[in-house]
Coordinates of C-alpha atoms in Angstrom, one line a residue:
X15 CA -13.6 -32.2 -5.1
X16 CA -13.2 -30.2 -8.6
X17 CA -12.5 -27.1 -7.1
X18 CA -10.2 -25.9 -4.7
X19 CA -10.6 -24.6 -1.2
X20 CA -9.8 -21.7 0.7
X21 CA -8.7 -21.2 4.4
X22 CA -11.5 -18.9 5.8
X23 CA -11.6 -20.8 9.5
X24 CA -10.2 -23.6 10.6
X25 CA -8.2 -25.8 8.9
X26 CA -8.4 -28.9 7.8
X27 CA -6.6 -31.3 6.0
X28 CA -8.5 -33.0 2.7
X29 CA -7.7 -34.1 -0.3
X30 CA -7.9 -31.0 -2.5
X31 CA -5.1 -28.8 -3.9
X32 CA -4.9 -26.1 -1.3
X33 CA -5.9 -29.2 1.9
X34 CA -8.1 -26.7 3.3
X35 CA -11.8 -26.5 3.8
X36 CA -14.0 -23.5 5.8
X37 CA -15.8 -24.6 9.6
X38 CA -17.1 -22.5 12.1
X39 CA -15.0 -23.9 14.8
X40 CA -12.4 -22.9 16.9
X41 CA -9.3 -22.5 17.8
X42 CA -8.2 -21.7 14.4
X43 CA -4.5 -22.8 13.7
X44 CA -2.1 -20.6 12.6
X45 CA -0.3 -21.4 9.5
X46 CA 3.2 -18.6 8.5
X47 CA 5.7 -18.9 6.4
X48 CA 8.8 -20.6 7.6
X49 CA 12.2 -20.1 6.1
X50 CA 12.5 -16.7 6.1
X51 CA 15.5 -14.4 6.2
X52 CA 17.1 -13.0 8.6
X53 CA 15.5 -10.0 10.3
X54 CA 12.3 -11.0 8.3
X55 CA 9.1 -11.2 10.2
X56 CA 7.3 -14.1 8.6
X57 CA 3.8 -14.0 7.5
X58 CA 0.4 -15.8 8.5
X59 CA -1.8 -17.0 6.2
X60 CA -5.4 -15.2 6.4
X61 CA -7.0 -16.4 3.7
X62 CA -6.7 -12.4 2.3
X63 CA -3.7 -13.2 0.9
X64 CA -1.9 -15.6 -0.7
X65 CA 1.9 -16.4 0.2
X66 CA 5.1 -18.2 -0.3
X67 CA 6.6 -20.3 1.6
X68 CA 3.5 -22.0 3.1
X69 CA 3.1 -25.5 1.8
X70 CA -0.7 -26.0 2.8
X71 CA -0.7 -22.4 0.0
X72 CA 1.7 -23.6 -2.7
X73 CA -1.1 -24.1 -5.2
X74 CA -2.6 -20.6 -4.8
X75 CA 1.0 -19.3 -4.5
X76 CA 2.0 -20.7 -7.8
X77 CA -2.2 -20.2 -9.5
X78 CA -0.7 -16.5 -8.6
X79 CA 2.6 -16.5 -9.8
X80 CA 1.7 -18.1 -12.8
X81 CA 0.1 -14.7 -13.8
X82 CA 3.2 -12.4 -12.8
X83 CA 5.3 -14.5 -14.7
X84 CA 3.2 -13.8 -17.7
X85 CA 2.9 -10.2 -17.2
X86 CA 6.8 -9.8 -16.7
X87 CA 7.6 -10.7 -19.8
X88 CA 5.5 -8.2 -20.8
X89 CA 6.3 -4.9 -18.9
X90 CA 10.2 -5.7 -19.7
X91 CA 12.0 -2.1 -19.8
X92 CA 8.8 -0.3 -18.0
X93 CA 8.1 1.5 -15.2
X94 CA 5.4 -0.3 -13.3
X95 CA 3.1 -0.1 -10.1
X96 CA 2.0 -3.3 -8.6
X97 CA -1.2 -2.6 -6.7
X98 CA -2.2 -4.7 -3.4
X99 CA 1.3 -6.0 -4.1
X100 CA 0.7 -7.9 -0.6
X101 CA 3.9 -10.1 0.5
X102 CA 5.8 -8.6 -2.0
X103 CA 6.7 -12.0 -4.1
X104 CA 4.9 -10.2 -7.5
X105 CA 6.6 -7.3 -7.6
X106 CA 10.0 -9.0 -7.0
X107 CA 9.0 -10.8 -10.0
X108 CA 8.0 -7.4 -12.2
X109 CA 11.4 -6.0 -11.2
X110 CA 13.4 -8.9 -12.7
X111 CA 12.4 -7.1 -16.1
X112 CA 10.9 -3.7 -15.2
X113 CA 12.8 -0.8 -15.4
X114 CA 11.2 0.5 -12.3
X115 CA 8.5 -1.4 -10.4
X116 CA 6.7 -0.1 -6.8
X117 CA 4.6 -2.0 -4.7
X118 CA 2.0 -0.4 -2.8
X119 CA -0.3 -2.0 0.0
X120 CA -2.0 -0.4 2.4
X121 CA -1.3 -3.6 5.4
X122 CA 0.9 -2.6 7.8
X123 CA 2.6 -6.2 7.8
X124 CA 2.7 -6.7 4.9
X125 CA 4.5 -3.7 3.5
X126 CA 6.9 -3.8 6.8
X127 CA 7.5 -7.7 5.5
X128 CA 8.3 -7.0 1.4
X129 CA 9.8 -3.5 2.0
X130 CA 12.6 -6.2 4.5
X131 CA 12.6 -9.3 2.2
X132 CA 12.0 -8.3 -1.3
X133 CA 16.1 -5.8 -2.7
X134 CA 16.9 -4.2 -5.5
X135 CA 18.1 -1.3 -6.9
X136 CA 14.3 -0.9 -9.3
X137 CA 12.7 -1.6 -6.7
X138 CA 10.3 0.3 -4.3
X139 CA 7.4 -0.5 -1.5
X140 CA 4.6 2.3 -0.7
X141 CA 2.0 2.0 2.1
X142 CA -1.2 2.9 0.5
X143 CA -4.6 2.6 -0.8
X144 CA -5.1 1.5 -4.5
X145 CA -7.5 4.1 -4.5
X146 CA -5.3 6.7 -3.7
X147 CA -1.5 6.0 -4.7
X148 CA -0.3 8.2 -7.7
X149 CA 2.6 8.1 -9.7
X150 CA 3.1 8.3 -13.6
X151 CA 3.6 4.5 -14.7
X152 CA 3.9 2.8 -18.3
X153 CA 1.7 -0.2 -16.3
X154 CA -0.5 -1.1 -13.6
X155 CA -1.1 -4.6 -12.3
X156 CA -4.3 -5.2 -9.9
X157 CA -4.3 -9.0 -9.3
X158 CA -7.0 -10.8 -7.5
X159 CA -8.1 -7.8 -5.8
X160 CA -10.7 -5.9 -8.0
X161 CA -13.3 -8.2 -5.7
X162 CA -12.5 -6.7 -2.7
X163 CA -13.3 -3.4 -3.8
X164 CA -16.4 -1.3 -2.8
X165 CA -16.1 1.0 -6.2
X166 CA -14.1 -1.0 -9.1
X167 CA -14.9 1.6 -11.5
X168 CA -13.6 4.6 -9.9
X169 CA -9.9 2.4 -9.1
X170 CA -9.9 1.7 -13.1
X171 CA -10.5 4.9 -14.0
X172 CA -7.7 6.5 -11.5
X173 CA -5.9 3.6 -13.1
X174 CA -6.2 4.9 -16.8
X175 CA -5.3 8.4 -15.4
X176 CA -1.7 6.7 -13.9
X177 CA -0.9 5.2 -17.6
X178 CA -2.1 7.8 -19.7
X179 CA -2.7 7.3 -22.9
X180 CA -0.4 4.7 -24.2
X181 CA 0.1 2.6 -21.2
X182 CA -1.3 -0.7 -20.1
X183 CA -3.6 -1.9 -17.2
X184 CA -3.2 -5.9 -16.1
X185 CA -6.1 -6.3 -14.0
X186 CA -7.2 -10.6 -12.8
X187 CA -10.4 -11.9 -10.5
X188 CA -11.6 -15.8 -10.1
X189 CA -14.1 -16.9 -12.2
X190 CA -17.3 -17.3 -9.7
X191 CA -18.0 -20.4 -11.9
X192 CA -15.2 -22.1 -11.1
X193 CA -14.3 -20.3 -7.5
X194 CA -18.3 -21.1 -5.9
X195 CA -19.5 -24.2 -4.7
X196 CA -21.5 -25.9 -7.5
X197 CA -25.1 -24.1 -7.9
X198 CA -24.0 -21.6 -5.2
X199 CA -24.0 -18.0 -6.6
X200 CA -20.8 -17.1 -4.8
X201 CA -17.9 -18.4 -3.0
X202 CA -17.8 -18.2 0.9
X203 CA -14.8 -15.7 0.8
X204 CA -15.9 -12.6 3.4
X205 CA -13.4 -10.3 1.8
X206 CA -15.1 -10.5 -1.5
X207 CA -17.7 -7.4 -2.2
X208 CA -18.2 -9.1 -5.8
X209 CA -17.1 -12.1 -8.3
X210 CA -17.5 -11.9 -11.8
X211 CA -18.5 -14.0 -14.6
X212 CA -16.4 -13.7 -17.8
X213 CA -18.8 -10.7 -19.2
X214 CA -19.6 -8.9 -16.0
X215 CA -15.4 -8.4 -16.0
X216 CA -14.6 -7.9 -19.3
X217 CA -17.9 -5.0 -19.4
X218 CA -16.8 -3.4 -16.1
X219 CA -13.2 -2.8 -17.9
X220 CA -15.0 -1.6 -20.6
X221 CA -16.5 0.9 -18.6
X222 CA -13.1 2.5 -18.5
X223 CA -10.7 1.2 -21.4
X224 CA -11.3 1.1 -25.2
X225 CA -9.1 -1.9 -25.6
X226 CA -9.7 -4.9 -23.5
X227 CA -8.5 -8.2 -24.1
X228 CA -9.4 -11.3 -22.0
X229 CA -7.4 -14.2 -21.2
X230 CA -8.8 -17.1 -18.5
X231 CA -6.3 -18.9 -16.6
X232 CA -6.4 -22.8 -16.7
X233 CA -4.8 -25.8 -14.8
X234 CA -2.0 -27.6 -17.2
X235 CA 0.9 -30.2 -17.1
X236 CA 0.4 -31.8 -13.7
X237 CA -2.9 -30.1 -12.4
X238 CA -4.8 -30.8 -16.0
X239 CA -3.7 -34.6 -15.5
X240 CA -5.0 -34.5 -11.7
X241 CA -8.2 -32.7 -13.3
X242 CA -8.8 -35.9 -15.6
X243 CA -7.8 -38.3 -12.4
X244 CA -10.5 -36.7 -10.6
X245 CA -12.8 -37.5 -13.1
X246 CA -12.1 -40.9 -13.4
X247 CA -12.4 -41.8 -10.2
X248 CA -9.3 -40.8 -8.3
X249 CA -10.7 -39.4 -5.0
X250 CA -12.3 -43.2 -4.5
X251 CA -9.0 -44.8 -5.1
X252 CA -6.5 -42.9 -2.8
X253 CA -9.4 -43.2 0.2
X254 CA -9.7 -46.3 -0.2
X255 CA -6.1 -47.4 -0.5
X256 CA -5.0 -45.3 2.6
X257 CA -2.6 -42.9 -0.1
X258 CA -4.4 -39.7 0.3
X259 CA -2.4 -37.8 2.6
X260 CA 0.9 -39.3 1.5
X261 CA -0.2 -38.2 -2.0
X262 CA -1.2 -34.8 -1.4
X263 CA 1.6 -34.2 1.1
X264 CA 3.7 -34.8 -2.2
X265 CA 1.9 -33.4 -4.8
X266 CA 1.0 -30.0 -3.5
X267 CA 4.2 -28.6 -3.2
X268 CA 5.4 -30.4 -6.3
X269 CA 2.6 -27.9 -8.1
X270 CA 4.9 -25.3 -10.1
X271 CA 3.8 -22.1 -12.0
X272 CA 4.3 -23.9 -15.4
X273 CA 0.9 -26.4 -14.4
X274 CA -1.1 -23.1 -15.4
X275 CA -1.7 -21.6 -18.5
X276 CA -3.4 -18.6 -19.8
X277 CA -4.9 -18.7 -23.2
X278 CA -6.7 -15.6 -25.1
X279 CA -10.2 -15.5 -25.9
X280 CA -12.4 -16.3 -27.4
X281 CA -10.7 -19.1 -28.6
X282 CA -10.5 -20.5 -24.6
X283 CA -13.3 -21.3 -23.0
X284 CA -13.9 -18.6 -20.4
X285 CA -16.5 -20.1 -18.1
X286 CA -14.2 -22.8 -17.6
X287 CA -11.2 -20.8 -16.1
X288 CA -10.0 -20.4 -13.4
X289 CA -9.1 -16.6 -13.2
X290 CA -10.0 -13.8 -16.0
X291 CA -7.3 -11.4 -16.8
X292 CA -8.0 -8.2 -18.6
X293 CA -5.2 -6.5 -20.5
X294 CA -6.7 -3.0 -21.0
X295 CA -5.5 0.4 -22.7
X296 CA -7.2 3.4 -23.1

Protein backbone atom coordinates (compact mmCIF):
# COMPACT_ATOMS: atom_id res chain seq x y z
CA UNK A 1 0.00 0.00 0.00
CA UNK A 2 2.94 2.58 -0.86
CA UNK A 3 1.10 4.47 -3.27
CA UNK A 4 -1.98 6.02 -3.30
CA UNK A 5 -5.20 5.33 -5.15
CA UNK A 6 -7.43 6.98 -7.46
CA UNK A 7 -11.39 6.88 -7.76
CA UNK A 8 -11.76 5.60 -11.45
CA UNK A 9 -15.04 3.21 -10.57
CA UNK A 10 -16.40 2.28 -7.64
CA UNK A 11 -15.43 3.13 -4.52
CA UNK A 12 -14.14 1.48 -1.89
CA UNK A 13 -12.88 2.08 1.34
CA UNK A 14 -9.04 0.79 2.20
CA UNK A 15 -6.52 1.76 4.01
CA UNK A 16 -4.57 4.13 1.72
CA UNK A 17 -4.39 7.94 1.79
CA UNK A 18 -7.09 8.74 -0.79
CA UNK A 19 -9.47 5.13 0.70
CA UNK A 20 -10.17 4.50 -2.87
CA UNK A 21 -9.29 1.67 -5.12
CA UNK A 22 -10.61 1.12 -9.08
CA UNK A 23 -13.35 -2.08 -9.81
CA UNK A 24 -15.34 -2.69 -12.65
CA UNK A 25 -18.53 -2.84 -10.80
CA UNK A 26 -21.52 -0.98 -10.47
CA UNK A 27 -23.45 1.24 -9.25
CA UNK A 28 -20.81 3.63 -8.74
CA UNK A 29 -21.41 5.95 -5.66
CA UNK A 30 -21.39 9.41 -5.89
CA UNK A 31 -19.09 11.36 -3.71
CA UNK A 32 -19.61 15.83 -3.91
CA UNK A 33 -18.60 18.29 -1.91
CA UNK A 34 -20.64 19.25 0.96
CA UNK A 35 -20.59 22.56 2.70
CA UNK A 36 -20.91 24.72 0.15
CA UNK A 37 -22.23 28.31 -0.08
CA UNK A 38 -25.14 29.47 -0.73
CA UNK A 39 -26.32 29.44 -4.31
CA UNK A 40 -23.21 27.19 -4.98
CA UNK A 41 -23.78 23.99 -6.89
CA UNK A 42 -21.47 21.51 -5.35
CA UNK A 43 -19.15 19.33 -7.18
CA UNK A 44 -18.73 15.40 -7.76
CA UNK A 45 -15.80 13.79 -7.62
CA UNK A 46 -14.80 12.13 -11.19
CA UNK A 47 -11.63 11.14 -10.68
CA UNK A 48 -10.68 14.11 -13.54
CA UNK A 49 -10.36 16.38 -10.94
CA UNK A 50 -9.38 16.90 -7.66
CA UNK A 51 -11.58 18.97 -5.08
CA UNK A 52 -12.10 20.42 -1.77
CA UNK A 53 -14.29 19.72 0.46
CA UNK A 54 -14.50 15.88 -0.12
CA UNK A 55 -12.91 14.10 2.73
CA UNK A 56 -12.43 10.66 0.83
CA UNK A 57 -10.08 13.56 -1.68
CA UNK A 58 -8.35 15.60 1.17
CA UNK A 59 -4.98 14.02 0.33
CA UNK A 60 -5.00 14.78 -3.36
CA UNK A 61 -6.74 18.14 -2.42
CA UNK A 62 -3.84 19.17 -0.26
CA UNK A 63 -0.80 16.90 -2.71
CA UNK A 64 -2.41 19.90 -5.04
CA UNK A 65 -2.57 22.69 -2.97
CA UNK A 66 0.72 22.12 -1.74
CA UNK A 67 1.98 23.21 -5.24
CA UNK A 68 -0.21 26.51 -5.57
CA UNK A 69 0.92 27.47 -2.32
CA UNK A 70 4.40 27.34 -3.62
CA UNK A 71 3.80 29.03 -6.81
CA UNK A 72 1.93 32.01 -4.98
CA UNK A 73 4.61 33.12 -3.26
CA UNK A 74 6.18 33.31 -6.37
CA UNK A 75 3.88 35.17 -8.89
CA UNK A 76 3.21 37.92 -5.96
CA UNK A 77 2.45 41.42 -7.85
CA UNK A 78 1.85 39.40 -11.39
CA UNK A 79 -0.70 39.02 -13.70
CA UNK A 80 -1.34 35.28 -14.06
CA UNK A 81 -3.52 32.68 -16.05
CA UNK A 82 -4.23 29.53 -14.28
CA UNK A 83 -4.94 26.84 -16.95
CA UNK A 84 -7.43 23.83 -16.35
CA UNK A 85 -8.04 25.92 -13.20
CA UNK A 86 -10.96 23.19 -12.56
CA UNK A 87 -12.95 23.94 -9.14
CA UNK A 88 -11.47 27.12 -8.88
CA UNK A 89 -9.54 26.49 -5.33
CA UNK A 90 -5.92 27.27 -7.25
CA UNK A 91 -6.58 30.31 -8.61
CA UNK A 92 -8.30 31.63 -5.42
CA UNK A 93 -5.04 30.81 -4.02
CA UNK A 94 -2.78 32.75 -6.98
CA UNK A 95 -5.04 35.84 -6.43
CA UNK A 96 -4.19 36.15 -2.68
CA UNK A 97 -0.79 37.54 -4.19
CA UNK A 98 -1.31 38.03 -7.91
CA UNK A 99 -1.99 41.25 -9.20
CA UNK A 100 -4.42 39.75 -11.66
CA UNK A 101 -5.10 36.02 -11.94
CA UNK A 102 -7.82 34.31 -14.52
CA UNK A 103 -8.89 30.93 -14.52
CA UNK A 104 -9.80 29.24 -17.58
CA UNK A 105 -11.55 25.72 -17.98
CA UNK A 106 -13.26 24.56 -20.69
CA UNK A 107 -16.11 22.28 -18.16
CA UNK A 108 -19.16 23.64 -18.13
CA UNK A 109 -19.57 22.80 -14.24
CA UNK A 110 -16.86 23.58 -13.33
CA UNK A 111 -16.40 27.13 -14.55
CA UNK A 112 -20.29 27.76 -13.61
CA UNK A 113 -19.11 26.40 -9.92
CA UNK A 114 -15.58 28.71 -9.37
CA UNK A 115 -16.92 31.73 -11.47
CA UNK A 116 -20.11 31.36 -8.14
CA UNK A 117 -17.77 30.42 -5.21
CA UNK A 118 -14.38 31.61 -5.80
CA UNK A 119 -14.70 36.60 -5.33
CA UNK A 120 -12.49 39.01 -5.71
CA UNK A 121 -11.77 42.05 -7.17
CA UNK A 122 -8.22 40.30 -9.30
CA UNK A 123 -9.99 37.86 -10.01
CA UNK A 124 -11.54 36.35 -13.25
CA UNK A 125 -13.02 32.81 -14.63
CA UNK A 126 -12.94 32.08 -18.65
CA UNK A 127 -14.56 29.03 -20.27
CA UNK A 128 -12.01 27.64 -22.56
CA UNK A 129 -9.46 25.42 -24.04
CA UNK A 130 -5.78 25.65 -22.80
CA UNK A 131 -5.11 25.34 -26.22
CA UNK A 132 -6.86 28.23 -27.26
CA UNK A 133 -7.24 31.01 -24.41
CA UNK A 134 -5.05 34.11 -25.01
CA UNK A 135 -4.18 36.94 -23.01
CA UNK A 136 -0.78 38.67 -22.33
CA UNK A 137 0.37 37.20 -18.77
CA UNK A 138 3.66 37.62 -16.64
CA UNK A 139 2.77 33.56 -15.71
CA UNK A 140 1.15 30.58 -16.62
CA UNK A 141 0.38 27.62 -14.38
CA UNK A 142 -0.61 24.13 -16.01
CA UNK A 143 -0.93 21.74 -13.09
CA UNK A 144 -1.53 18.07 -13.34
CA UNK A 145 -2.94 18.45 -16.74
CA UNK A 146 -0.10 18.33 -19.37
CA UNK A 147 -1.10 14.30 -19.30
CA UNK A 148 -4.27 14.83 -20.57
CA UNK A 149 -3.18 16.40 -23.50
CA UNK A 150 -3.15 14.94 -27.11
CA UNK A 151 -0.26 17.66 -28.28
CA UNK A 152 1.86 19.01 -25.04
CA UNK A 153 4.30 20.65 -27.22
CA UNK A 154 2.10 22.82 -29.20
CA UNK A 155 0.17 24.08 -25.48
CA UNK A 156 3.92 25.02 -24.25
CA UNK A 157 4.72 26.70 -27.09
CA UNK A 158 1.33 28.83 -27.20
CA UNK A 159 2.35 29.09 -23.53
CA UNK A 160 5.79 30.81 -24.24
CA UNK A 161 3.91 33.05 -26.72
CA UNK A 162 1.38 34.27 -23.67
CA UNK A 163 4.59 35.17 -21.33
CA UNK A 164 6.78 36.53 -23.83
CA UNK A 165 10.04 36.77 -23.21
CA UNK A 166 10.63 37.46 -19.57
CA UNK A 167 7.79 35.68 -18.06
CA UNK A 168 7.49 32.33 -16.39
CA UNK A 169 5.68 28.95 -17.19
CA UNK A 170 4.76 26.62 -13.85
CA UNK A 171 3.89 23.50 -15.45
CA UNK A 172 3.43 19.80 -12.80
CA UNK A 173 2.50 15.92 -13.91
CA UNK A 174 2.84 12.66 -11.49
CA UNK A 175 5.77 10.82 -11.58
CA UNK A 176 4.63 7.38 -13.48
CA UNK A 177 7.13 5.73 -11.02
CA UNK A 178 5.47 6.61 -8.22
CA UNK A 179 1.70 7.18 -9.69
CA UNK A 180 1.70 3.14 -11.59
CA UNK A 181 1.28 0.11 -9.94
CA UNK A 182 4.71 -1.46 -9.24
CA UNK A 183 6.22 -2.97 -12.54
CA UNK A 184 3.15 -1.56 -14.45
CA UNK A 185 4.22 0.94 -17.18
CA UNK A 186 1.36 3.25 -16.42
CA UNK A 187 -1.28 4.13 -13.99
CA UNK A 188 -4.97 2.92 -14.73
CA UNK A 189 -6.14 6.64 -15.11
CA UNK A 190 -8.36 6.79 -18.63
CA UNK A 191 -7.91 10.52 -18.88
CA UNK A 192 -4.20 10.26 -19.09
CA UNK A 193 -2.78 10.31 -22.94
CA UNK A 194 0.85 10.13 -21.25
CA UNK A 195 2.92 10.08 -17.80
CA UNK A 196 6.28 11.04 -17.62
CA UNK A 197 9.45 10.01 -16.08
CA UNK A 198 11.63 12.84 -14.59
CA UNK A 199 13.61 13.16 -18.14
CA UNK A 200 10.80 12.65 -20.61
CA UNK A 201 9.26 16.03 -18.60
CA UNK A 202 11.98 18.03 -18.09
CA UNK A 203 13.12 17.27 -22.23
CA UNK A 204 9.55 17.93 -23.44
CA UNK A 205 9.83 21.46 -21.68
CA UNK A 206 12.92 21.75 -23.22
CA UNK A 207 11.48 21.41 -26.44
CA UNK A 208 10.05 24.86 -25.80
CA UNK A 209 11.97 26.83 -23.00
CA UNK A 210 15.68 27.59 -22.64
CA UNK A 211 15.51 27.60 -18.87
CA UNK A 212 13.93 24.79 -17.04
CA UNK A 213 14.24 23.89 -13.64
CA UNK A 214 12.90 20.77 -11.99
CA UNK A 215 11.51 20.34 -8.62
CA UNK A 216 9.68 16.74 -7.47
CA UNK A 217 7.20 16.87 -4.92
CA UNK A 218 7.54 14.63 -1.77
CA UNK A 219 5.45 13.45 1.26
CA UNK A 220 6.76 15.31 4.65
CA UNK A 221 5.73 15.93 8.33
CA UNK A 222 2.87 13.50 8.86
CA UNK A 223 2.78 11.60 5.45
CA UNK A 224 6.79 10.96 5.54
CA UNK A 225 6.19 9.44 9.08
CA UNK A 226 3.12 7.24 7.64
CA UNK A 227 5.67 6.46 4.74
CA UNK A 228 8.28 4.89 7.38
CA UNK A 229 5.03 3.19 9.38
CA UNK A 230 4.27 1.47 6.24
CA UNK A 231 7.44 0.20 5.98
CA UNK A 232 7.74 -1.15 9.22
CA UNK A 233 4.95 -2.97 9.30
CA UNK A 234 1.96 -0.67 9.89
CA UNK A 235 -0.72 -2.03 7.42
CA UNK A 236 -0.34 -5.60 9.56
CA UNK A 237 -0.85 -3.90 12.79
CA UNK A 238 -4.07 -1.62 12.22
CA UNK A 239 -5.80 -4.95 10.36
CA UNK A 240 -5.08 -6.88 12.80
CA UNK A 241 -6.01 -4.69 15.82
CA UNK A 242 -9.42 -3.68 14.20
CA UNK A 243 -7.95 0.35 14.02
CA UNK A 244 -7.94 0.77 10.34
CA UNK A 245 -10.84 2.57 9.56
CA UNK A 246 -10.98 4.52 12.77
CA UNK A 247 -7.33 5.46 11.85
CA UNK A 248 -7.81 6.51 8.35
CA UNK A 249 -11.15 8.18 9.06
CA UNK A 250 -8.83 10.40 11.26
CA UNK A 251 -5.84 10.78 9.52
CA UNK A 252 -6.96 11.64 6.03
CA UNK A 253 -8.44 14.75 6.68
CA UNK A 254 -5.89 15.59 9.25
CA UNK A 255 -3.33 15.55 6.02
CA UNK A 256 -2.46 19.40 5.50
CA UNK A 257 -0.50 21.10 2.53
CA UNK A 258 2.51 21.51 4.89
CA UNK A 259 3.00 17.23 4.80
CA UNK A 260 4.46 17.95 1.17
CA UNK A 261 7.46 19.43 0.11
CA UNK A 262 9.09 20.35 -3.04
CA UNK A 263 12.75 20.25 -3.24
CA UNK A 264 14.98 21.36 -6.45
CA UNK A 265 17.03 19.07 -8.40
CA UNK A 266 19.27 17.46 -8.74
CA UNK A 267 19.96 17.54 -5.29
CA UNK A 268 16.23 15.54 -4.66
CA UNK A 269 15.82 12.45 -5.88
CA UNK A 270 13.39 12.72 -8.82
CA UNK A 271 12.31 9.12 -9.44
CA UNK A 272 11.22 9.11 -6.00
CA UNK A 273 8.64 12.04 -6.22
CA UNK A 274 5.60 12.28 -6.29
CA UNK A 275 4.85 15.02 -8.96
CA UNK A 276 7.66 16.95 -11.22
CA UNK A 277 7.26 20.57 -11.54
CA UNK A 278 8.94 22.52 -14.22
CA UNK A 279 9.64 26.24 -13.73
CA UNK A 280 10.41 27.26 -17.43
CA UNK A 281 11.29 30.66 -19.19
CA UNK A 282 12.13 31.34 -22.49
Amino acid sequence: MGAPARVWGRVLFTPVYSRAVAVDTDPEPVYEQGDQPPGVPPLALTGERTLPDVPEENYWFRRHLAVYEWIAARVRGLRVIDMACGEGYGSDVLAGTAAEVVGVDANPEAHEHARLRYRRGNLRFERDLVETFSAPADAVVLLQTIEHLQDPGAVLEHFRSLVGERGTVYVSTPNVLTLAPAGAPRSDNPWHVHEYRSSEFERLCHGTFSSVEMYGLFHARKLRAHELALRMGWDAVHSRVGLTKRFYDWFTPAIAASDFALRAAPAADLDRALDFVAVCRP
